[in-house]
Every structure is written in C-alpha cells, then in structure tokens.
Short mmCIF file of C-alpha atoms and ligand atoms in Angstrom, two decimals:
data_model
loop_
_atom_site.label_atom_id
_atom_site.label_comp_id
_atom_site.label_asym_id
_atom_site.label_seq_id
_atom_site.Cartn_x
_atom_site.Cartn_y
_atom_site.Cartn_z
CA MET F 1 73.59 91.71 82.12
CA THR F 2 74.43 90.04 78.84
CA THR F 3 77.37 87.70 78.35
CA LEU F 4 80.22 89.46 76.56
CA LEU F 5 82.88 86.75 76.64
CA ALA F 6 82.50 82.99 76.94
CA LEU F 7 85.34 80.48 77.13
CA ASP F 8 84.53 76.81 76.75
CA LYS F 9 87.12 74.09 77.43
CA VAL F 10 90.07 76.19 76.31
CA SER F 11 93.43 74.41 76.47
CA LYS F 12 96.93 75.50 75.56
CA GLN F 13 99.96 73.33 75.00
CA TYR F 14 103.17 75.25 74.23
CA ASN F 15 105.28 72.15 73.67
CA ARG F 16 105.20 68.46 74.40
CA GLU F 17 105.34 68.95 78.14
CA ASP F 18 102.43 69.80 80.44
CA LEU F 19 99.42 71.76 79.33
CA ALA F 20 99.67 75.46 80.27
CA LEU F 21 95.84 75.62 80.25
CA LYS F 22 93.45 72.71 80.64
CA ASP F 23 89.70 72.89 79.91
CA ILE F 24 89.22 76.50 80.97
CA SER F 25 85.55 77.54 80.94
CA PHE F 26 83.98 80.73 82.27
CA THR F 27 81.91 83.70 81.15
CA VAL F 28 82.28 87.46 81.63
CA LYS F 29 79.21 89.68 81.65
CA ALA F 30 79.09 93.12 80.04
CA GLY F 31 80.41 95.74 82.48
CA ALA F 32 81.75 93.19 84.99
CA PHE F 33 85.05 93.47 86.85
CA VAL F 34 86.65 90.02 86.89
CA SER F 35 90.04 89.16 88.43
CA ILE F 36 92.18 86.12 87.72
CA ILE F 37 94.41 85.07 90.61
CA GLY F 38 96.79 82.16 91.12
CA PRO F 39 100.44 81.29 91.76
CA SER F 40 103.26 82.09 89.33
CA GLY F 41 103.19 79.79 86.33
CA ALA F 42 99.51 78.91 86.87
CA GLY F 43 98.66 80.11 83.35
CA LYS F 44 97.11 83.54 84.04
CA SER F 45 99.07 85.39 81.39
CA THR F 46 98.60 82.61 78.83
CA LEU F 47 94.87 82.69 79.51
CA LEU F 48 94.59 86.44 78.97
CA ARG F 49 96.66 86.25 75.77
CA CYS F 50 94.57 83.42 74.32
CA ILE F 51 91.50 85.68 74.43
CA ASN F 52 92.90 88.13 71.84
CA ARG F 53 95.04 85.39 70.25
CA MET F 54 98.39 86.94 71.06
CA VAL F 55 98.84 83.29 72.06
CA GLU F 56 97.04 80.68 69.93
CA PRO F 57 94.80 78.42 72.01
CA SER F 58 95.29 74.72 71.17
CA GLU F 59 91.68 73.67 71.78
CA GLY F 60 88.31 75.01 72.84
CA SER F 61 86.00 77.87 72.02
CA ILE F 62 86.29 81.62 72.78
CA GLN F 63 83.22 83.68 71.96
CA PHE F 64 83.40 87.47 72.13
CA ARG F 65 80.22 89.39 71.31
CA GLY F 66 78.83 86.12 69.98
CA ARG F 67 81.71 85.64 67.51
CA GLU F 68 84.00 82.62 67.60
CA ILE F 69 87.42 84.24 68.02
CA THR F 70 89.44 81.05 67.56
CA ARG F 71 88.41 80.64 63.92
CA LEU F 72 88.89 84.21 62.68
CA LYS F 73 91.34 84.88 59.87
CA ARG F 74 93.51 87.98 59.51
CA LYS F 75 91.08 90.78 58.58
CA ASP F 76 88.25 89.56 60.81
CA LEU F 77 90.65 88.92 63.68
CA ARG F 78 92.03 92.45 63.35
CA GLU F 79 88.50 93.84 63.45
CA ALA F 80 87.53 91.70 66.47
CA ARG F 81 90.69 92.81 68.27
CA THR F 82 89.66 96.47 68.10
CA GLY F 83 86.93 95.50 70.58
CA ILE F 84 89.49 94.08 73.04
CA GLY F 85 91.98 96.51 74.63
CA MET F 86 95.12 95.31 76.40
CA VAL F 87 97.01 96.84 79.32
CA PHE F 88 100.50 95.52 80.18
CA GLN F 89 102.57 95.32 83.35
CA HIS F 90 105.42 97.26 81.73
CA TYR F 91 103.09 99.66 79.87
CA ASN F 92 104.52 98.98 76.35
CA LEU F 93 104.67 102.70 75.49
CA VAL F 94 106.94 104.36 72.94
CA GLU F 95 108.91 106.25 75.58
CA ARG F 96 110.33 108.99 73.33
CA LEU F 97 106.86 109.95 72.04
CA SER F 98 104.36 112.19 73.80
CA VAL F 99 101.44 111.06 75.92
CA ILE F 100 98.87 112.01 73.27
CA GLU F 101 100.82 110.29 70.45
CA ASN F 102 100.99 107.07 72.47
CA VAL F 103 97.28 107.22 73.18
CA LEU F 104 96.42 107.81 69.51
CA HIS F 105 98.32 104.61 68.67
CA GLY F 106 95.25 102.89 70.10
CA ARG F 107 93.42 103.96 66.91
CA LEU F 108 95.83 102.17 64.57
CA GLY F 109 93.67 99.04 64.43
CA TYR F 110 91.05 101.11 62.59
CA LYS F 111 93.40 102.50 59.92
CA ASN F 112 95.17 101.29 56.81
CA MET F 113 98.95 101.11 57.01
CA LEU F 114 99.61 104.38 55.17
CA ALA F 115 97.28 106.51 57.30
CA GLY F 116 98.75 104.86 60.39
CA ALA F 117 102.36 105.36 59.28
CA LEU F 118 101.72 109.03 58.52
CA GLY F 119 100.05 109.54 61.89
CA ARG F 120 96.83 110.75 60.31
CA TYR F 121 94.18 111.05 62.97
CA THR F 122 90.82 112.78 62.71
CA GLU F 123 89.85 115.74 64.88
CA ALA F 124 87.25 113.52 66.57
CA GLU F 125 89.96 110.98 67.44
CA LYS F 126 92.19 113.68 68.92
CA ARG F 127 89.30 115.14 70.93
CA ARG F 128 88.37 111.72 72.29
CA ALA F 129 91.99 110.98 73.25
CA GLN F 130 92.14 114.29 75.14
CA GLU F 131 88.84 113.63 76.88
CA ILE F 132 90.00 110.22 78.06
CA LEU F 133 93.32 111.63 79.29
CA HIS F 134 91.42 114.30 81.26
CA THR F 135 89.23 111.60 82.82
CA LEU F 136 92.35 109.71 83.86
CA GLY F 137 93.88 112.83 85.43
CA LEU F 138 96.52 113.37 82.74
CA GLY F 139 94.98 116.46 81.12
CA GLU F 140 98.03 118.54 81.98
CA HIS F 141 100.55 116.14 80.48
CA LEU F 142 99.26 115.69 76.91
CA PHE F 143 102.51 116.78 75.25
CA LYS F 144 104.98 115.43 77.80
CA ARG F 145 107.32 112.67 76.61
CA CYS F 146 106.43 109.37 78.23
CA ASP F 147 109.97 108.84 79.54
CA GLN F 148 109.33 111.79 81.89
CA LEU F 149 106.31 110.20 83.59
CA SER F 150 106.07 108.16 86.79
CA GLY F 151 105.12 104.47 86.58
CA GLY F 152 101.56 105.20 87.68
CA GLN F 153 101.20 107.92 85.03
CA LYS F 154 102.61 105.59 82.35
CA GLN F 155 100.05 102.98 83.28
CA ARG F 156 97.27 105.55 82.92
CA VAL F 157 98.60 106.32 79.41
CA GLY F 158 98.45 102.57 78.70
CA ILE F 159 94.83 102.49 79.87
CA ALA F 160 93.97 105.59 77.79
CA ARG F 161 95.51 103.96 74.70
CA ALA F 162 93.32 100.90 75.25
CA LEU F 163 90.21 103.06 75.82
CA VAL F 164 90.50 105.07 72.57
CA GLN F 165 89.95 101.76 70.79
CA GLU F 166 86.39 102.00 72.18
CA PRO F 167 86.66 98.40 73.39
CA GLY F 168 83.98 96.25 75.02
CA LEU F 169 86.61 94.41 77.05
CA LEU F 170 89.91 95.41 78.67
CA LEU F 171 92.47 92.68 79.32
CA CYS F 172 94.95 93.82 81.99
CA ASP F 173 98.03 91.68 82.58
CA GLU F 174 99.40 92.42 86.07
CA PRO F 175 98.69 96.16 85.69
CA ILE F 176 99.85 97.08 89.22
CA ALA F 177 102.69 94.60 89.71
CA SER F 178 105.34 97.31 89.14
CA LEU F 179 103.62 100.08 91.11
CA ASP F 180 103.71 101.33 94.71
CA PRO F 181 100.50 101.01 96.79
CA GLY F 182 99.38 104.61 96.18
CA SER F 183 99.72 104.38 92.39
CA SER F 184 98.16 100.91 92.47
CA LYS F 185 95.06 102.27 94.18
CA ILE F 186 94.70 105.03 91.57
CA ILE F 187 94.97 102.47 88.74
CA MET F 188 92.52 100.03 90.35
CA ASP F 189 90.04 102.88 91.05
CA HIS F 190 90.20 103.93 87.39
CA LEU F 191 89.73 100.35 86.15
CA ARG F 192 86.75 99.91 88.45
CA SER F 193 85.16 103.18 87.32
CA ILE F 194 85.68 102.20 83.66
CA THR F 195 83.34 99.25 84.26
CA SER F 196 80.68 101.32 86.00
CA THR F 197 80.74 104.53 83.94
CA MET F 198 81.65 103.17 80.48
CA GLY F 199 80.08 99.71 80.73
CA ILE F 200 83.37 98.12 79.62
CA SER F 201 84.24 94.72 81.10
CA VAL F 202 87.63 94.42 82.79
CA LEU F 203 89.45 91.09 83.04
CA VAL F 204 92.58 91.53 85.10
CA ASN F 205 95.41 89.23 86.20
CA LEU F 206 96.44 90.12 89.71
CA HIS F 207 99.15 89.00 92.00
CA GLN F 208 97.52 90.81 94.93
CA VAL F 209 94.64 88.85 96.50
CA ASP F 210 93.60 91.93 98.50
CA ALA F 211 93.07 93.99 95.37
CA ALA F 212 91.07 91.17 93.78
CA ILE F 213 88.84 90.96 96.85
CA ASN F 214 88.33 94.72 97.11
CA TYR F 215 87.57 95.47 93.48
CA SER F 216 86.07 92.43 91.74
CA ASP F 217 82.54 91.31 91.01
CA ILE F 218 83.91 87.85 90.27
CA ILE F 219 87.25 86.20 91.09
CA ILE F 220 88.59 83.29 89.06
CA GLY F 221 91.27 81.20 90.78
CA VAL F 222 93.67 79.30 88.53
CA ASN F 223 96.09 76.58 89.58
CA ARG F 224 98.21 74.53 87.16
CA GLY F 225 96.20 75.64 84.16
CA ARG F 226 92.78 74.81 85.64
CA VAL F 227 90.01 76.93 87.11
CA VAL F 228 89.74 75.92 90.78
CA PHE F 229 87.53 78.80 91.98
CA ASN F 230 84.94 81.01 90.26
CA GLY F 231 82.75 83.19 92.43
CA PRO F 232 82.23 86.55 94.16
CA PRO F 233 84.84 87.81 96.67
CA LYS F 234 82.63 86.95 99.68
CA GLU F 235 82.93 83.26 98.77
CA LEU F 236 86.73 83.38 98.69
CA THR F 237 87.44 81.88 102.10
CA LYS F 238 90.93 81.42 103.51
CA GLU F 239 90.70 77.71 102.73
CA ARG F 240 89.85 78.44 99.12
CA ILE F 241 92.76 80.89 98.85
CA HIS F 242 95.01 78.09 100.11
CA HIS F 243 93.51 75.73 97.56
CA ILE F 244 94.23 78.22 94.73
CA TYR F 245 97.77 79.01 95.80
CA GLY F 246 98.82 75.60 97.11
CA ALA F 247 102.34 75.66 98.52
CA GLU F 248 102.71 79.37 97.63
CA ALA F 249 99.89 80.33 100.03
CA GLY F 250 102.40 80.68 102.86
CA ASP F 251 104.22 83.38 100.90
CA LEU F 252 101.09 85.49 100.77
CA MET F 253 101.51 86.22 104.48
CA LEU F 254 97.78 86.24 105.04
CA ASP F 255 96.80 88.14 108.17
CA THR F 256 100.24 89.60 108.73
CA PRO F 257 100.60 93.35 109.40
CA ASP F 258 101.98 93.78 105.87
CA ARG F 259 98.85 92.32 104.40
CA ARG F 260 96.65 94.60 106.49
CA LYS F 261 98.72 97.59 105.42
CA GLY F 262 98.26 96.54 101.79
CA GLU F 263 94.55 96.17 102.33
CA ALA F 264 94.26 99.66 103.82
CA ALA F 265 96.14 101.09 100.86
CA LEU F 266 93.91 99.32 98.39
CA ALA F 267 90.56 99.56 100.15
CA LEU F 268 87.90 101.38 98.14
P1 LIG K 301 101.34 83.03 85.01
O1 LIG K 301 100.95 84.21 84.19
O2 LIG K 301 100.25 82.51 85.88
O3 LIG K 301 102.62 83.24 85.79
P2 LIG K 301 102.06 81.84 82.46
O4 LIG K 301 100.85 81.89 81.61
O5 LIG K 301 103.11 82.87 82.22
O6 LIG K 301 101.64 81.80 83.99
O7 LIG K 301 102.74 80.40 82.28
C1 LIG K 301 102.00 79.17 82.36
C2 LIG K 301 102.92 78.01 81.95
O8 LIG K 301 103.21 78.10 80.55
C3 LIG K 301 104.26 78.00 82.67
O9 LIG K 301 104.62 76.67 82.89
C4 LIG K 301 105.19 78.66 81.67
O10 LIG K 301 106.50 78.17 81.82
C5 LIG K 301 104.62 78.19 80.34
N1 LIG K 301 104.86 79.17 79.25
C6 LIG K 301 104.44 80.47 79.24
N2 LIG K 301 104.81 81.07 78.07
C7 LIG K 301 105.45 80.12 77.34
C8 LIG K 301 106.06 80.11 76.04
N3 LIG K 301 106.05 81.20 75.26
N4 LIG K 301 106.62 78.96 75.61
C9 LIG K 301 106.60 77.85 76.38
N5 LIG K 301 106.04 77.77 77.61
C10 LIG K 301 105.47 78.91 78.10
#
C-alpha cells in the first residue's frame, strides 16, 4: 500500500502557553483505517484540523498525495482540500435543507461561487449523490429535511456529503460521540467498509477505545500533544492504554460490565 498522508514533526502552539501538538510524526497508507485515541485535551481535534488546515500548524511538514499541504496558498489549498473530506461530531448540516441538498454541498469545492450559490449541479453529481445515499441506507430519505432525521441518520448524511467530494482521505472528528451504541455500530461499519470498498483512508478521533480496537488497522495514542503509541490493535496492551490515558485511564472502566456491553455493541 502506498503512503497517502505523512506528517513529520508537526507542532501547534495556539498561544504562549503549552504546545497543543509537539513533534507529531506518522504516516497513513491508502485505504487504511487509523484511529487516534487519547484523553480530553490531548490534541486529537487540533491534530485532525491541522491536516486540512482548518487550524494552521505552527511547524512541521504535512504531505498529502506527495504535496506539501503546509505551504499551499488559497487556490491550491482549496483544490487539495477537495481530496480530504471531513465528518464532524455534530454533523454540521443545514438542518432546514433536504438530505440530497446537504449532500450536494460536498461538491461546492469544485465550483465557482456563482454556480455554487445558484445550486447548479450536474446530472452526474446528482446521480452520484443518490448512489452514495443508497449505499449508506438513506435511499428512502433523499427529500426529507435533515431536522427530521435521527442522529445516526444525520451522521450518515455527513459521511455522504464528504464522499461526494471523491476524497482520498476522510477525517472524522469524534463521529460517534453523540450517538447511542446501535447507531455508533452502523456508522463505524460504514466507515470501515468505505476503506475496503472505496479504497479511501479513514483517520478518526475516537473517545471509545473499544471501537478503536475493533475497527482499526492502526491506532495512534496521543497524550499531551505527543504520539505515545502507534501500532496495530493487538499491540495495545492494558499497560499501553494506561500510558496513553494517564490519570484518566481509571475513568475508562476497563473490564467493567459496561465496557463489555459496549464491546458487544461495537464488535464487528
Ligand atoms: P482533544 O481533541 O484531544 O480533546 P484539543 O485538540 O481540542 O484536544 O485541544 C488540545 C489543547 O489545545 C487543549 O489544551 C486545548 O485547550 C487547546 N486548544 C484547542 N483549541 C484551541 C483554540 N482555538 N485556542 C487556544 N487553545 C486551544
């Protein structure tokens, strides 16, 4: 598998206090499912947002498809961003618009402002949006307003919107943090199948260690802005989980009945 994304010594300083990220280096292969785990405030969200420059990294190199993302100016950055889809915890949909309209918004990065403002989409774009919605099990809800959907359905609309961009990489920031276990499993199954059937890489911030273990090819553990673990799930021992989470590890309730219940709900 070829390398799709490579970070080298990426740091982020928001203000004069501590660094939010410190010398972050890792690679993501094409079609890989990679999870980022770590305690609150570790820098997971900052890390994800540096990759598409929603947050400006302070130092280091980010190469996507062999291009140095950190140096791109407006037009080139816009073009590079079409290759990187983003999925949010709170979906970021336009609630009063229909499912299909929200999904087509994913095409805006390819259009000039006028075509975008007038909602001009090609037949091919509309067909592709419908196809993706069918794949995600939303074929019967194309014209429903998004404020009438469940959380799990909204998240599938968010994923569809990212997929119509035809990205090489999906960045998912806590995509199941607001969902019940059943909806979470549906979302994680779809994300996993996107890597295997579409060859798209998925890089996902997760609060749930179980989900990371069950779904990932590679897990990256972050603590205080540094990578403290990078390996396959089978290498993520209890000791290493404790190392990643530090004092928060106790809150994870490892090996409690709740955890086992969560695991059953999320098992593939
Ligand atoms: P996580 O996603 O792991 O919870 P974040 O990336 O949100 O962590 O935060 C990492 C650190 O950066 C925290 O100390 C947080 O307070 C700080 N931080 C995040 N966003 C900003 C911001 N916009 N301005 C200043 N500090 C921020």
